[in-house]
Amino acid sequence: MMGSNPREALAVQELDNEPGEEDRSLGSAVREARRGRGLSLKQVADGAGISVGLLSQIERGISSPSVRALRAICNVLDMPVFTLFGDMEAKSELEARRIVRAAERRQVDFGAKGMIKSFLTTNEEGTLQMMEIVLEPGGGSGEEAYSHDGEETGVVLEGRLELFVDGSVYRLKEGDSFAFESRLPHRFRNLAEARTRILWVTTPPVW
């Protein structure tokens, strides 16, 4: 029976858990620690009393290790368990400065203007700010032109955009791009009967 084999029983226990982002981070930390010590998957798995396949799944983040298995692995690696979680925390902080997950974007909804800005960069500390701007039919920045310091560039991802810059009018379709100095009076609106999406970059950040 499967339950008569401790290693197989442990494997079943591990695979019953649903892996997630934390499991992938933990697995990466285990893999880096193992490789840093010059140990093979088989050496660590044998020492920890688990299968090579299970250890490989843990390192790839597709299996969530139990506390028992994690302690056994760390014993072989000669390191405290909390060290792995310290690596995870450091990586999480590093990711937060570099990565914006789609579900975690900051958004500003301009309501009656028919415009939503989603921020694709992490914060305002850098020199660039990237946004996805979605305009509903008839939506835009408003009738009044505005200006500020910096530069802007972007590309129309979907739909049609009318862009006003310093008295000139430009009509852009999907795939067209633009660039201008932000000190020039400018405004924009959706020309399409459906929504228009623009990837918009400003420097320095203004939001």
Coordinates of C-alpha atoms in Angstrom, one line a residue:
M1 CA 0.0 0.0 0.0
M2 CA 1.1 3.6 -0.6
G3 CA 0.7 4.5 3.0
S4 CA 3.3 1.8 4.0
N5 CA 6.1 3.8 2.4
P6 CA 7.0 6.9 4.5
R7 CA 8.5 8.7 1.5
E8 CA 5.5 8.1 -0.7
A9 CA 3.2 9.1 2.1
L10 CA 5.1 12.4 2.6
A11 CA 4.9 13.0 -1.2
V12 CA 1.1 12.6 -1.1
Q13 CA 1.0 15.0 1.9
E14 CA 3.0 17.6 -0.1
L15 CA 0.9 17.4 -3.3
D16 CA -2.3 17.8 -1.4
N17 CA -1.4 21.5 -0.8
E18 CA -2.1 24.1 -3.4
P19 CA 1.1 25.9 -4.5
G20 CA 1.2 29.6 -5.0
E21 CA 3.6 32.6 -5.3
E22 CA 5.1 31.9 -1.9
D23 CA 5.9 28.3 -2.9
R24 CA 7.7 29.5 -6.0
S25 CA 9.8 31.9 -4.0
L26 CA 10.5 29.3 -1.3
G27 CA 11.4 26.7 -4.0
S28 CA 13.8 29.2 -5.6
A29 CA 15.5 29.8 -2.3
V30 CA 15.9 26.1 -1.7
R31 CA 17.4 25.6 -5.1
E32 CA 19.8 28.4 -4.7
A33 CA 20.9 27.1 -1.3
R34 CA 21.4 23.6 -2.7
R35 CA 23.4 24.8 -5.7
G36 CA 25.4 27.1 -3.5
R37 CA 26.6 24.1 -1.5
G38 CA 27.4 22.1 -4.6
L39 CA 24.8 19.4 -3.8
S40 CA 22.8 17.4 -6.3
L41 CA 19.0 16.9 -6.1
K42 CA 19.6 13.2 -5.2
Q43 CA 22.1 14.0 -2.3
V44 CA 19.6 16.4 -0.7
A45 CA 16.6 14.2 -1.3
D46 CA 18.3 11.1 0.1
G47 CA 19.5 13.0 3.1
A48 CA 16.0 14.5 3.8
G49 CA 14.2 11.2 3.2
I50 CA 12.1 12.4 0.3
S51 CA 12.0 11.5 -3.3
V52 CA 14.1 13.3 -6.0
G53 CA 10.9 14.1 -7.8
L54 CA 9.3 15.7 -4.8
L55 CA 12.4 17.8 -4.1
S56 CA 12.4 18.9 -7.8
Q57 CA 8.7 19.9 -7.5
I58 CA 9.4 21.9 -4.4
E59 CA 12.3 23.7 -6.0
R60 CA 10.1 24.5 -9.1
G61 CA 7.3 25.8 -6.8
I62 CA 4.7 23.3 -8.0
S63 CA 4.6 21.5 -4.6
S64 CA 4.1 23.1 -1.2
P65 CA 6.5 21.5 1.3
S66 CA 5.3 20.5 4.8
V67 CA 7.2 21.8 7.9
R68 CA 8.6 18.4 8.4
A69 CA 10.0 18.1 4.8
L70 CA 11.3 21.7 5.0
R71 CA 13.2 21.0 8.2
A72 CA 14.7 17.8 6.8
I73 CA 15.9 19.7 3.7
C74 CA 17.4 22.5 5.8
N75 CA 19.2 19.9 8.0
V76 CA 20.9 18.5 4.9
L77 CA 21.7 22.0 3.7
D78 CA 23.0 22.9 7.2
M79 CA 21.0 26.1 7.5
P80 CA 18.1 27.3 9.7
V81 CA 14.6 27.2 8.2
F82 CA 14.0 30.9 8.8
T83 CA 16.9 31.7 6.5
L84 CA 14.9 30.6 3.5
F85 CA 12.0 32.9 4.5
G86 CA 14.4 35.7 4.9
D87 CA 15.5 35.2 1.3
M88 CA 11.8 35.2 0.3
E89 CA 11.1 38.5 2.1
A90 CA 14.1 40.2 0.5
K91 CA 13.0 39.0 -2.9
S92 CA 9.5 40.1 -2.2
E93 CA 10.7 43.6 -1.4
L94 CA 12.9 43.7 -4.5
E95 CA 10.0 42.6 -6.6
A96 CA 7.8 45.3 -5.1
R97 CA 10.3 47.9 -6.4
R98 CA 10.4 46.4 -9.9
I99 CA 7.2 44.6 -10.8
V100 CA 3.6 45.6 -11.0
R101 CA 1.2 42.6 -11.2
A102 CA -1.8 43.1 -13.4
A103 CA -4.2 42.6 -10.5
E104 CA -2.3 45.1 -8.4
R105 CA -2.2 48.2 -10.6
R106 CA -3.1 51.5 -9.1
Q107 CA -6.0 53.1 -11.0
V108 CA -7.6 56.5 -11.3
D109 CA -11.1 56.7 -12.7
F110 CA -12.0 60.1 -14.1
G111 CA -15.7 59.4 -14.1
A112 CA -17.6 61.7 -16.4
K113 CA -14.5 62.2 -18.6
G114 CA -14.7 58.5 -19.6
M115 CA -11.1 57.9 -18.8
I116 CA -9.2 55.4 -16.6
K117 CA -5.5 55.6 -16.0
S118 CA -3.7 52.4 -14.8
F119 CA -0.2 52.9 -13.5
L120 CA 2.3 50.3 -14.8
T121 CA 5.3 51.5 -12.9
T122 CA 5.8 50.9 -9.2
N123 CA 6.2 54.4 -7.7
E124 CA 7.2 58.0 -8.3
E125 CA 10.8 57.7 -7.2
G126 CA 12.2 57.1 -10.7
T127 CA 12.4 59.4 -13.7
L128 CA 9.8 57.6 -15.8
Q129 CA 6.1 56.8 -15.3
M130 CA 4.2 54.4 -17.6
M131 CA 0.4 54.2 -17.8
E132 CA -2.3 52.4 -19.7
I133 CA -5.0 54.9 -20.5
V134 CA -8.4 53.6 -21.5
L135 CA -10.9 56.0 -23.1
E136 CA -14.5 55.2 -23.5
P137 CA -16.3 56.5 -26.6
G138 CA -16.2 60.3 -26.4
G139 CA -13.8 60.1 -23.4
G140 CA -10.7 62.2 -23.1
S141 CA -8.7 64.6 -21.0
G142 CA -11.2 67.4 -21.3
E143 CA -11.8 70.5 -23.4
E144 CA -9.1 72.6 -21.7
A145 CA -5.4 72.0 -22.8
Y146 CA -2.9 71.6 -20.0
S147 CA 0.9 71.7 -19.7
H148 CA 3.7 70.8 -17.3
D149 CA 7.4 70.1 -17.2
G150 CA 8.8 67.0 -18.9
E151 CA 8.3 64.9 -22.0
E152 CA 5.7 62.4 -23.1
T153 CA 5.6 59.5 -25.5
G154 CA 3.2 56.6 -26.2
V155 CA 1.6 54.2 -28.7
V156 CA -2.1 53.5 -29.5
L157 CA -2.8 49.9 -28.6
E158 CA -6.4 49.8 -29.6
G159 CA -8.9 52.2 -31.2
R160 CA -8.3 55.8 -32.5
L161 CA -6.9 58.8 -30.7
E162 CA -7.2 62.5 -31.5
L163 CA -4.2 64.4 -30.0
F164 CA -3.9 68.2 -29.7
V165 CA -0.4 69.6 -29.2
D166 CA 0.3 73.3 -29.3
G167 CA -2.5 74.1 -31.7
S168 CA -1.8 71.1 -34.0
V169 CA -4.2 68.2 -34.3
Y170 CA -3.1 64.6 -34.9
R171 CA -5.4 61.6 -35.6
L172 CA -3.7 58.3 -34.6
K173 CA -4.9 54.8 -35.2
E174 CA -3.8 51.4 -33.7
G175 CA 0.0 51.1 -33.8
D176 CA 0.7 54.8 -34.3
S177 CA 3.0 56.4 -31.7
F178 CA 3.7 60.0 -30.5
A179 CA 6.2 62.1 -28.6
F180 CA 6.1 65.7 -27.5
E181 CA 7.4 68.2 -24.9
S182 CA 4.9 68.3 -22.0
R183 CA 5.4 72.1 -21.6
L184 CA 3.4 72.5 -24.8
P185 CA -0.4 72.8 -24.3
H186 CA -2.0 69.4 -25.0
R187 CA -5.1 67.4 -24.7
F188 CA -6.6 64.2 -26.2
R189 CA -9.8 62.3 -26.8
N190 CA -11.2 59.1 -28.2
L191 CA -12.3 59.2 -31.8
A192 CA -13.5 55.6 -32.0
E193 CA -17.0 54.3 -31.4
A194 CA -15.5 51.7 -29.1
R195 CA -12.9 52.1 -26.4
T196 CA -9.3 53.3 -27.1
R197 CA -6.3 52.1 -25.2
I198 CA -3.0 53.9 -25.1
L199 CA 0.4 53.0 -23.5
W200 CA 1.5 56.4 -22.2
V201 CA 4.9 57.3 -20.7
T202 CA 5.8 60.5 -19.0
T203 CA 9.0 61.9 -17.6
P204 CA 9.2 63.0 -14.8
P205 CA 6.2 61.3 -13.2
V206 CA 3.2 63.5 -12.8
W207 CA 0.9 61.2 -10.8

